[in-house]
Tab-separated table of C-alpha atoms and ligand atoms in Angstrom:
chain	number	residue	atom	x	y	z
A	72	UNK	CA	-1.004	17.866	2.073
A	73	UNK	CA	-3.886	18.340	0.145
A	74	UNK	CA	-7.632	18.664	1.471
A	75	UNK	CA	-9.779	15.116	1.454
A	76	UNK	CA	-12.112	16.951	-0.953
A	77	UNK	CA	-8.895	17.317	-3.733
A	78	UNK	CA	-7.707	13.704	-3.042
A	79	UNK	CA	-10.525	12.740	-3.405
A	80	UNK	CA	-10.941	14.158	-6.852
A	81	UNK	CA	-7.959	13.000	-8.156
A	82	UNK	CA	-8.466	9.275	-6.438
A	83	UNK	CA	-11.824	9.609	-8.756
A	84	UNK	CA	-9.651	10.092	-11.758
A	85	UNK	CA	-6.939	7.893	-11.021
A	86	UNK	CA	-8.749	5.208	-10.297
A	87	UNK	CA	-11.781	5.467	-12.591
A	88	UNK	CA	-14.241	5.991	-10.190
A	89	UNK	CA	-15.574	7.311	-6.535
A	90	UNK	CA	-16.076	4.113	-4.111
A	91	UNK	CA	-16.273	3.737	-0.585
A	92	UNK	CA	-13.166	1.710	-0.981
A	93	UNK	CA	-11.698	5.387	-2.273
A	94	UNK	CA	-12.790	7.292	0.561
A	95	UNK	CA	-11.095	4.883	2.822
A	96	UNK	CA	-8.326	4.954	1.152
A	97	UNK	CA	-7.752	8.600	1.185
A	98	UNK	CA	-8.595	8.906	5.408
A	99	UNK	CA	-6.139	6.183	5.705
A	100	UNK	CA	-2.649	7.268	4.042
A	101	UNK	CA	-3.559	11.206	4.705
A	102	UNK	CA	-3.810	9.651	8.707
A	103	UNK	CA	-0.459	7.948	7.880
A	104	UNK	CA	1.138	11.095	6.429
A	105	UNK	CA	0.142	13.301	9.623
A	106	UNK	CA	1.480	10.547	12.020
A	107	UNK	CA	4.704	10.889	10.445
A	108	UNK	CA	4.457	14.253	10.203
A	109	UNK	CA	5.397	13.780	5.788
A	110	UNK	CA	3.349	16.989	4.871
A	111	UNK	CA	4.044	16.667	0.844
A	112	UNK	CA	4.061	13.142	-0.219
A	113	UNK	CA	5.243	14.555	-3.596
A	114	UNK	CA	7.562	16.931	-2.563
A	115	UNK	CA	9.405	13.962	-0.365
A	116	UNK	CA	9.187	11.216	-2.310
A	117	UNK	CA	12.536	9.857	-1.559
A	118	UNK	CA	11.811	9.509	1.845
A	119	UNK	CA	8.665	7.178	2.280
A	120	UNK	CA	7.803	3.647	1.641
A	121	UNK	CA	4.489	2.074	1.581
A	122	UNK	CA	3.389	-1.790	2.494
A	123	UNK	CA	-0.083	-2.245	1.354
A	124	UNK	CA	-1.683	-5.765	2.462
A	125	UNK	CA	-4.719	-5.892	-0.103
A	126	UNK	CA	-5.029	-5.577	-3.827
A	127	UNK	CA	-8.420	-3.689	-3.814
A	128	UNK	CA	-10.058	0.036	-4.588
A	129	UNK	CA	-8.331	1.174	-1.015
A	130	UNK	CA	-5.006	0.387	-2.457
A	131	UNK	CA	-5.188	2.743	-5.244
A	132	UNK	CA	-6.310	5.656	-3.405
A	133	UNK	CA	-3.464	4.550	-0.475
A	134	UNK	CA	-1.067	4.991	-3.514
A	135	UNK	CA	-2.190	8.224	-4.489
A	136	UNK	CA	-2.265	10.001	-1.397
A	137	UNK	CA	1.496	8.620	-0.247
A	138	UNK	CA	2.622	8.910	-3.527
A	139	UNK	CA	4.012	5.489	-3.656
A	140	UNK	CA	4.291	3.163	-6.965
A	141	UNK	CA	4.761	0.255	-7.741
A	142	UNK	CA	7.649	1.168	-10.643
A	143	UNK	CA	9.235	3.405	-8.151
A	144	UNK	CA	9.889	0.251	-6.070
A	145	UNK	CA	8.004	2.540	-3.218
A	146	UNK	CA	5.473	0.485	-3.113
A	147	UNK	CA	5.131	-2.997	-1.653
A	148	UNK	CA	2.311	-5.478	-2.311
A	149	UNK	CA	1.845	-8.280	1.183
A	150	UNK	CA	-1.342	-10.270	-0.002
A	151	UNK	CA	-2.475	-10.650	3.044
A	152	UNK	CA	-6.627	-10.223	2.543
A	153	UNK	CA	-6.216	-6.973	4.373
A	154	UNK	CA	-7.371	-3.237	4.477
A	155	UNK	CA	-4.205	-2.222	5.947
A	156	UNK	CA	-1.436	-0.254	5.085
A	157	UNK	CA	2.237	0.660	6.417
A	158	UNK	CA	4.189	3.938	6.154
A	159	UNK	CA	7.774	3.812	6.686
A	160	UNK	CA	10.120	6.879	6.800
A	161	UNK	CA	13.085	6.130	5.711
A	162	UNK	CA	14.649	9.583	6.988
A	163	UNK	CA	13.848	8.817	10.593
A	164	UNK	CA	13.241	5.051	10.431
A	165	UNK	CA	10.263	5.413	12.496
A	166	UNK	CA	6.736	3.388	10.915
A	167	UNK	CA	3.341	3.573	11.438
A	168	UNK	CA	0.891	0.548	10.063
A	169	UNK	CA	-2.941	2.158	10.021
A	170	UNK	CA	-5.786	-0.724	9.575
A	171	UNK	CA	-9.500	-0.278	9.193
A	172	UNK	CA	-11.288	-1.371	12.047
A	173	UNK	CA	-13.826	-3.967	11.114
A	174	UNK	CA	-16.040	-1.831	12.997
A	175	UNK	CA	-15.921	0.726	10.791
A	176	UNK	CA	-18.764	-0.502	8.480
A	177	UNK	CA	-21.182	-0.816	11.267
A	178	UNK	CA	-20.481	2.709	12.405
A	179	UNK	CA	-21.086	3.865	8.461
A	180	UNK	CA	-24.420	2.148	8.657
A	181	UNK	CA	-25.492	3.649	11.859
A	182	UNK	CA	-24.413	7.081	10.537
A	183	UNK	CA	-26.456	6.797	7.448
A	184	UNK	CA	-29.329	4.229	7.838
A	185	UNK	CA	-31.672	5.658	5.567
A	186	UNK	CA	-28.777	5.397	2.577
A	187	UNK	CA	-27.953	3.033	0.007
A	188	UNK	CA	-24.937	0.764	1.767
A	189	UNK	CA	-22.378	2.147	-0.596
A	190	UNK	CA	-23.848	5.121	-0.627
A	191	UNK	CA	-23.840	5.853	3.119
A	192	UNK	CA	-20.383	4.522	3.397
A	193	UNK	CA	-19.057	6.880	1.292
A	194	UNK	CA	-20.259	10.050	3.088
A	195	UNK	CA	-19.530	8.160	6.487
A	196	UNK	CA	-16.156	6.913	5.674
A	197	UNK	CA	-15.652	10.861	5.192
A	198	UNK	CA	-16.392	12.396	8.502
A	199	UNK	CA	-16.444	9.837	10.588
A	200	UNK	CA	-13.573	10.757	12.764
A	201	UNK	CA	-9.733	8.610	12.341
A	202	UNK	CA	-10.761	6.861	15.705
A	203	UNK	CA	-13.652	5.197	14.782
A	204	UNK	CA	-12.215	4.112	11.098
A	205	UNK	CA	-8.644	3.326	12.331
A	206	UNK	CA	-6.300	1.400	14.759
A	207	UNK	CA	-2.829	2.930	14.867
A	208	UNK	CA	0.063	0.783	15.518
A	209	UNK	CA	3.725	2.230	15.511
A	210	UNK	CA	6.053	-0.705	14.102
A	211	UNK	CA	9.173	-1.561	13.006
A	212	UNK	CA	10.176	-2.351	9.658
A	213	UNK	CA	13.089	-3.477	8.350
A	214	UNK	CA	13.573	-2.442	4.370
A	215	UNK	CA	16.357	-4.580	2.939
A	216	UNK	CA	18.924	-2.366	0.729
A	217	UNK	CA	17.863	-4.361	-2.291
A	218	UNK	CA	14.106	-3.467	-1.704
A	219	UNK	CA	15.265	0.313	-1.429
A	220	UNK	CA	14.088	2.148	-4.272
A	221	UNK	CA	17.393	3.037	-6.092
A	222	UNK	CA	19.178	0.210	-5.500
A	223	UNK	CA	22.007	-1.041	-7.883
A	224	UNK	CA	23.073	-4.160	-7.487
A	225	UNK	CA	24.570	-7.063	-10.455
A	226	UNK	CA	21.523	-8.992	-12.323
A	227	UNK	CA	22.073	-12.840	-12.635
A	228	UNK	CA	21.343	-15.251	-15.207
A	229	UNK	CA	19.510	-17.870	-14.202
A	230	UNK	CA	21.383	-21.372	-15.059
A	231	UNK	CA	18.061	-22.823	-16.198
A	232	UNK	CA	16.277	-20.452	-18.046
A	233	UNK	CA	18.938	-17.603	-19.015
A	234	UNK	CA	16.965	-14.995	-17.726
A	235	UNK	CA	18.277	-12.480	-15.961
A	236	UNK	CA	17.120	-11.883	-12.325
A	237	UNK	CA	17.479	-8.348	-10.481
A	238	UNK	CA	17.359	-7.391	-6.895
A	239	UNK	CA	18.632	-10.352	-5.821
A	240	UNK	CA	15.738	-12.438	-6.272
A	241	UNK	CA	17.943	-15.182	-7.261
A	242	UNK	CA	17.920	-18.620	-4.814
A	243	UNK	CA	20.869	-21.090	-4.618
A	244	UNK	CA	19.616	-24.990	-5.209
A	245	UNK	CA	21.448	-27.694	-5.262
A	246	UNK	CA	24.850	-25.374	-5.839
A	247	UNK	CA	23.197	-23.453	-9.016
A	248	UNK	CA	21.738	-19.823	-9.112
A	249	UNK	CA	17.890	-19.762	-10.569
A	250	UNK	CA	15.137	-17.851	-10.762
A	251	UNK	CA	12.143	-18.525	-8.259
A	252	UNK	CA	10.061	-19.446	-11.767
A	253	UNK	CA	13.202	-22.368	-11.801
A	254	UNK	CA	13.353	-23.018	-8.290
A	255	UNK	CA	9.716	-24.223	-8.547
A	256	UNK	CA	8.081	-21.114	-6.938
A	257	UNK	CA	5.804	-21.092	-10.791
A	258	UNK	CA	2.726	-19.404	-10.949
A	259	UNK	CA	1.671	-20.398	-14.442
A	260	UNK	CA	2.592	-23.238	-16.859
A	261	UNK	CA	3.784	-23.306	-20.086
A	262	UNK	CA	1.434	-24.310	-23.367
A	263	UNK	CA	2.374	-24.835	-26.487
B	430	ZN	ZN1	-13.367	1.416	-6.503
B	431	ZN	ZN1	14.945	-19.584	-14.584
């Protein structure tokens, strides 16, 4: 693994900027690499996959570190509101979900009281020590062979709409195949 000093670096590149949100980000996956004992992310790609619960500056930096994408189908998006992420191995099975305690800010205050908030946060979030940032929970996940990265599996047409649907994202209603979009799961509408 690299140091927190070179993730960091690269998380500032990356993601366009240093935040506290970075920092965070950075303790968080390189605790979730240790407890897993992964020591290059890059090097074993194949073997981890990452749930992320919050679309935010952590996640980026969480990405980076475990070396997870979303194009590589390594990484998974729950929007849950949450600065939380999961680590599963799929060589042993085993999974570890790290969260930020909400704690943590207070402590990064108390640290540096006489700096800026997001300031002090960022030097805090980077030595205060995994115990006062983190709670540690192993869990079980179970990562459906479709949701695999790799998998090969028949695309569908949807009966509505023609397009086709991978992964088998497809649902059954009323006897015909459609997309979610079809199925009434629509997160947009159409204008003309
Ligand atoms: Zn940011
Ligand atoms: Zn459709």
């Amino acid at each position: 693994m690299k140091t927190l000093a070179e993730y960091l670096e690269l998380a500032t590149q990356t993601h366009g900027h240093i935040c506290a949100g970075q920092v965070l980000g950075v303790r968080l996956a390189m605790l979730g690499m240790r407890e897993l004992g992964i020591d290059d992310p890059v090097a074993e790609r194949k073997r981890l996959v990452t749930y992320v619960e919050i679309d935010r500056c952590v996640t980026d930096a969480v990405a980076l570190v475990a070396n997870c994408r979303l194009g590589k189908r390594a990484l998974k998006f729950r929007d849950w509101g949450k600065v939380a992420a999961t680590f599963v191995d799929l060589k042993t099975g085993r999974a570890v979900r790290i969260a930020a305690k909400e704690s943590s800010k207070q402590a990064a205050r108390e640290m540096f009281p006489e700096l800026e908030k997001e300031t002090g946060q960022q030097r805090a979030y980077a030595q205060l020590p995994d115990e006062t940032l983190f709670e540690k929970q192993w869990v079980r996940v179970e990562v459906l062979p479709e949701d695999l990265p790799g998998f090969k599996g028949p695309r569908v047409a949807c009966a509505q709409c023609g397009e086709g649907i991978n992964f088998k994202r497809e649902v059954i209603k009323d006897g015909r195949t459609l997309c979610r979009c079809c199925a009434g799961e629509k997160y947009y509408e159409t204008v003309s």
